[in-house]
Short mmCIF file of C-alpha atoms in Angstrom, two decimals:
data_model
loop_
_atom_site.label_atom_id
_atom_site.label_comp_id
_atom_site.label_asym_id
_atom_site.label_seq_id
_atom_site.Cartn_x
_atom_site.Cartn_y
_atom_site.Cartn_z
CA UNK C 1 0.00 0.00 0.00
CA UNK C 2 1.10 3.57 -0.62
CA UNK C 3 0.09 7.10 0.34
CA UNK C 4 -1.04 10.04 -1.77
CA UNK C 5 -1.03 13.10 0.47
CA UNK C 6 -2.89 11.26 3.21
CA UNK C 7 -5.02 9.01 1.00
CA UNK C 8 -4.32 5.29 0.75
CA UNK C 9 -3.21 3.92 -2.63
CA UNK C 10 -2.29 0.68 -4.33
CA UNK C 11 -0.28 0.11 -7.50
CA UNK C 12 0.29 -2.28 -10.39
CA UNK C 13 3.45 -2.67 -12.45
CA UNK C 14 4.80 -4.69 -15.36
CA UNK C 15 8.51 -3.85 -15.04
CA UNK C 16 8.30 -1.04 -17.60
CA UNK C 17 5.71 1.20 -15.97
CA UNK C 18 4.11 1.48 -12.56
CA UNK C 19 0.65 2.93 -12.04
CA UNK C 20 -0.75 4.05 -8.66
CA UNK C 21 -4.45 4.53 -7.91
CA UNK C 22 -6.54 5.72 -4.97
CA UNK C 23 -8.40 3.32 -2.71
CA UNK C 24 -10.33 5.86 -0.63
CA UNK C 25 -11.71 7.94 -3.53
CA UNK C 26 -12.14 7.90 -7.25
CA UNK C 27 -11.85 6.11 -9.55
CA UNK C 28 -8.55 7.99 -9.80
CA UNK C 29 -5.10 7.21 -11.18
CA UNK C 30 -2.71 9.50 -9.31
CA UNK C 31 0.82 8.42 -10.24
CA UNK C 32 2.54 6.99 -13.30
CA UNK C 33 6.22 6.07 -13.43
CA UNK C 34 8.43 4.79 -16.24
CA UNK C 35 11.57 2.77 -15.56
CA UNK C 36 13.68 5.41 -17.37
CA UNK C 37 12.15 8.43 -15.60
CA UNK C 38 12.25 9.07 -11.86
CA UNK C 39 9.40 11.57 -11.57
CA UNK C 40 5.65 11.13 -11.58
CA UNK C 41 4.50 11.73 -15.17
CA UNK C 42 1.15 12.97 -13.82
CA UNK C 43 0.70 16.14 -11.78
CA UNK C 44 -0.11 16.12 -8.05
CA UNK C 45 -2.36 18.95 -6.83
CA UNK C 46 -3.84 17.70 -3.53
CA UNK C 47 -4.78 21.16 -2.27
CA UNK C 48 -6.86 22.26 -5.27
CA UNK C 49 -10.59 21.93 -4.68
CA UNK C 50 -13.98 23.31 -5.64
CA UNK C 51 -16.71 23.83 -3.04
CA UNK C 52 -20.17 22.72 -4.18
CA UNK C 53 -23.62 22.30 -2.66
CA UNK C 54 -22.93 18.55 -2.56
CA UNK C 55 -19.60 18.92 -0.73
CA UNK C 56 -15.94 19.46 -1.59
CA UNK C 57 -14.66 18.32 -4.95
CA UNK C 58 -10.90 17.63 -4.94
CA UNK C 59 -9.05 17.73 -8.26
CA UNK C 60 -6.06 15.80 -6.86
CA UNK C 61 -4.29 15.59 -10.23
CA UNK C 62 -3.63 12.45 -12.25
CA UNK C 63 -6.36 10.87 -14.36
CA UNK C 64 -10.12 10.91 -13.83
CA UNK C 65 -13.43 10.13 -15.56
CA UNK C 66 -16.16 12.74 -15.94
CA UNK C 67 -19.29 12.85 -18.08
CA UNK C 68 -20.07 15.74 -20.41
CA UNK C 69 -21.54 18.25 -21.11
CA UNK C 70 -19.94 20.08 -18.19
CA UNK C 71 -22.35 21.45 -15.58
CA UNK C 72 -21.53 22.60 -12.07
CA UNK C 73 -24.19 20.43 -10.40
CA UNK C 74 -23.34 17.16 -12.13
CA UNK C 75 -19.70 17.45 -13.15
CA UNK C 76 -18.30 18.47 -9.77
CA UNK C 77 -20.03 15.88 -7.61
CA UNK C 78 -17.49 14.80 -4.96
CA UNK C 79 -15.91 11.38 -5.46
CA UNK C 80 -14.55 11.04 -1.93
CA UNK C 81 -15.84 7.54 -1.13
CA UNK C 82 -13.79 4.32 -1.35
CA UNK C 83 -13.85 2.47 -4.66
CA UNK C 84 -14.49 -1.23 -5.10
CA UNK C 85 -11.73 -3.16 -6.85
CA UNK C 86 -12.32 -6.23 -8.97
CA UNK C 87 -9.83 -8.33 -10.89
CA UNK C 88 -10.31 -9.17 -14.55
CA UNK C 89 -8.46 -11.66 -16.73
CA UNK C 90 -6.13 -8.87 -17.85
CA UNK C 91 -6.10 -6.25 -15.10
CA UNK C 92 -8.23 -4.51 -12.48
CA UNK C 93 -11.38 -2.39 -12.44
CA UNK C 94 -11.98 0.55 -10.08
CA UNK C 95 -15.66 1.33 -9.48
CA UNK C 96 -17.18 4.16 -7.47
CA UNK C 97 -20.51 4.09 -5.63
CA UNK C 98 -23.42 5.35 -7.71
CA UNK C 99 -23.53 9.15 -7.87
CA UNK C 100 -26.53 10.18 -5.80
CA UNK C 101 -27.21 13.26 -7.89
CA UNK C 102 -27.11 11.62 -11.32
CA UNK C 103 -27.59 7.86 -10.93
CA UNK C 104 -24.38 7.34 -12.91
CA UNK C 105 -21.71 4.89 -11.75
CA UNK C 106 -18.15 5.40 -13.03
CA UNK C 107 -15.58 2.66 -13.51
CA UNK C 108 -12.08 2.54 -14.99
CA UNK C 109 -10.63 -0.78 -16.11
CA UNK C 110 -6.82 -0.75 -16.16
CA UNK C 111 -4.83 -3.20 -18.30
CA UNK C 112 -1.04 -3.16 -18.47
CA UNK C 113 0.60 -4.76 -21.47
CA UNK C 114 2.83 -7.62 -20.37
CA UNK C 115 5.92 -6.63 -22.35
CA UNK C 116 5.69 -2.90 -23.21
CA UNK C 117 4.91 0.47 -21.64
CA UNK C 118 1.36 0.37 -23.00
CA UNK C 119 -1.74 0.89 -20.84
CA UNK C 120 -5.34 0.30 -21.90
CA UNK C 121 -8.00 2.22 -19.99
CA UNK C 122 -11.67 1.39 -20.45
CA UNK C 123 -13.80 4.22 -19.04
CA UNK C 124 -17.29 2.94 -18.23
CA UNK C 125 -20.42 4.89 -17.37
CA UNK C 126 -23.47 2.92 -16.21
CA UNK C 127 -26.90 4.41 -15.69
CA UNK C 128 -28.21 3.04 -12.39
CA UNK C 129 -30.97 5.64 -12.24
CA UNK C 130 -34.61 5.63 -13.26
CA UNK C 131 -34.45 7.84 -16.37
CA UNK C 132 -32.47 8.00 -19.57
CA UNK C 133 -29.51 10.42 -19.60
CA UNK C 134 -27.77 12.03 -22.57
CA UNK C 135 -24.04 12.19 -21.95
CA UNK C 136 -20.52 11.66 -23.19
CA UNK C 137 -17.69 9.84 -21.41
CA UNK C 138 -14.88 12.31 -20.73
CA UNK C 139 -11.36 11.02 -19.96
CA UNK C 140 -9.12 13.71 -18.43
CA UNK C 141 -5.38 13.43 -17.77
CA UNK C 142 -3.53 16.15 -15.84
CA UNK C 143 0.20 16.67 -16.40
CA UNK C 144 2.81 18.88 -14.73
CA UNK C 145 3.69 22.15 -16.40
CA UNK C 146 6.94 22.46 -18.31
CA UNK C 147 6.16 20.30 -21.35
CA UNK C 148 4.38 20.67 -24.68
CA UNK C 149 1.01 19.30 -25.79
CA UNK C 150 0.60 18.21 -29.41
CA UNK C 151 -2.87 18.27 -30.97
CA UNK C 152 -2.69 16.94 -34.57
CA UNK C 153 -4.88 18.64 -37.14
CA UNK C 154 -6.81 17.30 -40.10
CA UNK C 155 -5.12 18.18 -43.39
CA UNK C 156 -6.88 15.97 -45.96
CA UNK C 157 -10.12 17.02 -47.68
CA UNK C 158 -13.28 15.34 -46.42
CA UNK C 159 -15.04 15.34 -49.79
CA UNK C 160 -13.81 14.61 -53.34
CA UNK C 161 -13.97 18.24 -54.47
CA UNK C 162 -12.49 19.81 -51.35
CA UNK C 163 -15.47 22.11 -50.92
CA UNK C 164 -16.39 21.20 -47.32
CA UNK C 165 -14.57 22.30 -44.16
CA UNK C 166 -12.18 19.70 -42.76
CA UNK C 167 -11.50 21.02 -39.26
CA UNK C 168 -13.05 23.00 -36.41
CA UNK C 169 -11.85 24.84 -33.33
CA UNK C 170 -13.91 25.44 -30.17
CA UNK C 171 -12.79 28.25 -27.85
CA UNK C 172 -13.86 28.92 -24.27
CA UNK C 173 -14.71 32.44 -23.12
CA UNK C 174 -11.48 32.86 -21.15
CA UNK C 175 -9.27 31.71 -24.06
CA UNK C 176 -7.36 34.21 -26.16
CA UNK C 177 -5.78 33.22 -29.46
CA UNK C 178 -3.09 35.79 -28.71
CA UNK C 179 -1.99 33.68 -25.71
CA UNK C 180 1.72 33.02 -26.37
CA UNK C 181 1.35 29.43 -25.15
CA UNK C 182 -0.73 28.51 -28.22
CA UNK C 183 0.84 27.91 -31.62
CA UNK C 184 -1.44 27.05 -34.55
CA UNK C 185 0.04 25.43 -37.66
CA UNK C 186 -1.63 23.66 -40.55
CA UNK C 187 -0.84 20.17 -39.25
CA UNK C 188 -0.67 20.64 -35.47
CA UNK C 189 -1.67 22.91 -32.61
CA UNK C 190 0.90 23.01 -29.83
CA UNK C 191 0.44 24.33 -26.31
CA UNK C 192 3.48 25.22 -24.24
CA UNK C 193 2.47 24.25 -20.71
CA UNK C 194 3.48 27.33 -18.74
CA UNK C 195 1.86 28.87 -15.67
CA UNK C 196 -0.33 31.82 -16.62
CA UNK C 197 -3.72 33.33 -15.92
CA UNK C 198 -6.30 33.52 -17.34
CA UNK C 199 -6.24 29.86 -18.33
CA UNK C 200 -6.88 28.64 -21.83
CA UNK C 201 -8.99 25.85 -23.26
CA UNK C 202 -9.45 24.69 -26.81
CA UNK C 203 -11.21 21.72 -28.41
CA UNK C 204 -11.75 20.24 -31.84
CA UNK C 205 -12.82 17.19 -33.82
CA UNK C 206 -9.69 15.06 -34.01
CA UNK C 207 -9.63 12.47 -36.80
CA UNK C 208 -6.02 11.43 -36.19
CA UNK C 209 -6.95 9.36 -33.14
CA UNK C 210 -4.17 10.55 -30.84
CA UNK C 211 -2.89 13.44 -28.74
CA UNK C 212 0.42 13.62 -26.89
CA UNK C 213 2.35 15.38 -24.15
CA UNK C 214 6.13 15.74 -24.19
CA UNK C 215 7.72 16.34 -20.78
CA UNK C 216 11.52 16.33 -20.56
CA UNK C 217 12.51 13.08 -22.32
CA UNK C 218 9.12 11.36 -21.86
CA UNK C 219 6.36 11.28 -24.46
CA UNK C 220 2.91 10.08 -23.38
CA UNK C 221 0.56 9.36 -26.28
CA UNK C 222 -3.17 8.98 -25.72
CA UNK C 223 -4.71 6.97 -28.56
CA UNK C 224 -8.46 6.75 -29.07
CA UNK C 225 -10.83 5.78 -31.89
CA UNK C 226 -12.51 8.78 -33.55
CA UNK C 227 -16.13 8.57 -34.61
CA UNK C 228 -16.54 11.81 -36.58
CA UNK C 229 -19.99 10.98 -37.94
CA UNK C 230 -21.55 10.92 -34.46
CA UNK C 231 -22.55 13.97 -32.36
CA UNK C 232 -20.12 15.16 -29.67
CA UNK C 233 -20.29 17.81 -26.92
CA UNK C 234 -18.85 21.33 -27.09
CA UNK C 235 -19.49 22.11 -30.78
CA UNK C 236 -18.43 18.62 -31.91
CA UNK C 237 -15.25 18.10 -29.90
CA UNK C 238 -13.70 14.70 -29.21
CA UNK C 239 -10.42 16.25 -28.02
CA UNK C 240 -9.81 19.16 -25.64
CA UNK C 241 -6.93 20.70 -23.72
CA UNK C 242 -6.96 23.03 -20.71
CA UNK C 243 -3.89 24.86 -19.37
CA UNK C 244 -3.84 26.97 -16.22
CA UNK C 245 -1.36 28.00 -13.56
CA UNK C 246 -0.75 24.53 -12.04
CA UNK C 247 -1.26 21.89 -14.72
CA UNK C 248 -2.25 21.08 -18.28
CA UNK C 249 -5.00 18.63 -19.20
CA UNK C 250 -5.31 16.39 -22.26
CA UNK C 251 -8.87 15.18 -22.67
CA UNK C 252 -10.78 12.86 -25.00
CA UNK C 253 -14.56 12.56 -25.25
CA UNK C 254 -16.83 9.83 -26.57
CA UNK C 255 -19.80 10.59 -28.81
CA UNK C 256 -22.94 11.75 -27.06
CA UNK C 257 -25.32 8.90 -26.30
CA UNK C 258 -28.69 8.47 -24.62
CA UNK C 259 -28.04 6.00 -21.83
CA UNK C 260 -31.16 4.13 -20.75
CA UNK C 261 -31.49 2.76 -17.19
CA UNK C 262 -29.30 -0.30 -16.71
CA UNK C 263 -27.20 0.43 -19.81
CA UNK C 264 -23.48 1.21 -20.01
CA UNK C 265 -21.20 3.21 -22.27
CA UNK C 266 -17.50 2.52 -22.71
CA UNK C 267 -14.80 4.91 -23.90
CA UNK C 268 -11.30 3.52 -24.41
CA UNK C 269 -7.92 5.18 -24.41
CA UNK C 270 -4.63 3.39 -25.01
CA UNK C 271 -1.59 5.09 -23.52
CA UNK C 272 1.94 4.59 -24.78
CA UNK C 273 4.84 5.96 -22.73
CA UNK C 274 8.03 6.43 -24.75
CA UNK C 275 11.29 7.36 -23.01
CA UNK C 276 14.60 8.84 -24.11
CA UNK C 277 13.06 11.34 -26.53
CA UNK C 278 15.85 13.58 -27.89
CA UNK C 279 15.63 17.34 -27.20
CA UNK C 280 13.39 19.48 -29.42
CA UNK C 281 11.94 16.84 -31.76
CA UNK C 282 10.10 18.08 -34.82
CA UNK C 283 6.41 17.33 -35.26
CA UNK C 284 7.40 15.03 -38.15
CA UNK C 285 9.61 13.07 -35.74
CA UNK C 286 6.71 12.70 -33.30
CA UNK C 287 4.31 11.61 -36.04
CA UNK C 288 6.72 8.83 -36.97
CA UNK C 289 6.95 7.76 -33.32
CA UNK C 290 3.18 7.78 -32.97
CA UNK C 291 2.77 5.72 -36.14
CA UNK C 292 5.35 3.15 -35.03
CA UNK C 293 3.58 2.63 -31.68
CA UNK C 294 -0.03 2.74 -32.87
CA UNK C 295 -1.95 -0.06 -31.14
CA UNK C 296 -4.06 -2.55 -33.07
CA UNK C 297 -7.51 -1.43 -34.12
CA UNK C 298 -9.91 -1.31 -31.20
CA UNK C 299 -13.52 -0.32 -30.65
CA UNK C 300 -14.04 2.89 -28.73
CA UNK C 301 -17.64 2.86 -27.52
CA UNK C 302 -20.43 0.43 -27.06
CA UNK C 303 -23.64 0.34 -25.12
CA UNK C 304 -24.20 -2.92 -23.29
#
């Protein structure tokens, strides 16, 4: 057993990576280590919280599961109760008690590859309430400042004649395109993760199926399976990034779905942690790395 700023944790490892998760709250992944990197790849912010009518919501850092669209009364419901842990044939599943305000139960299934630094995360939302709910599974990973986020852009036409738009960009009210942390190119948007206020947040429809964060010599790639023909929250976003004064977030979202009572929705990310990245790689270098580590085809969402 371990400790995360006073909260009890447990961990799993495969010799390449070690992943630590909370026992007394969540489901939350709070630490991630690679054998070639001594520091936690995820940020730790135990003192950051948001006070709500339902109690205190602690951000904590690391990786969490929300459901979109964002709303103060449903998104920030405290997750301060112990999780149940069940073993699967390939890993473990962390499951919270049913949210009293929504009837939704969140679970994260964690699977470590046996011979690589690859992690599969199945994010599961189950409707244990009495009514149908329209929602999207929202997987959020918080990283320390000091690195660079890479958000690949669509460059190919989406119709034979090239007459239709092939990309979008959603901006939040506090975001300024003159923010020096943002750099927009034809093939990639980069965000330099530096402390500044106001924060920034951008989102878009990502057809590449990956986003990445480069921190020192470590590159963490989040792969997912885009479904561009289905509706998504936030003006059609399946990828978003938020950067403030303590951390940067890389987020993926499933399509919106109407979840009937007793039904579940699953949103999958596959993480690849690559070490010993040389200083100042070009975006072309990173694209080649991403392509060489792309996991086999997998299904992103299903309702069961």
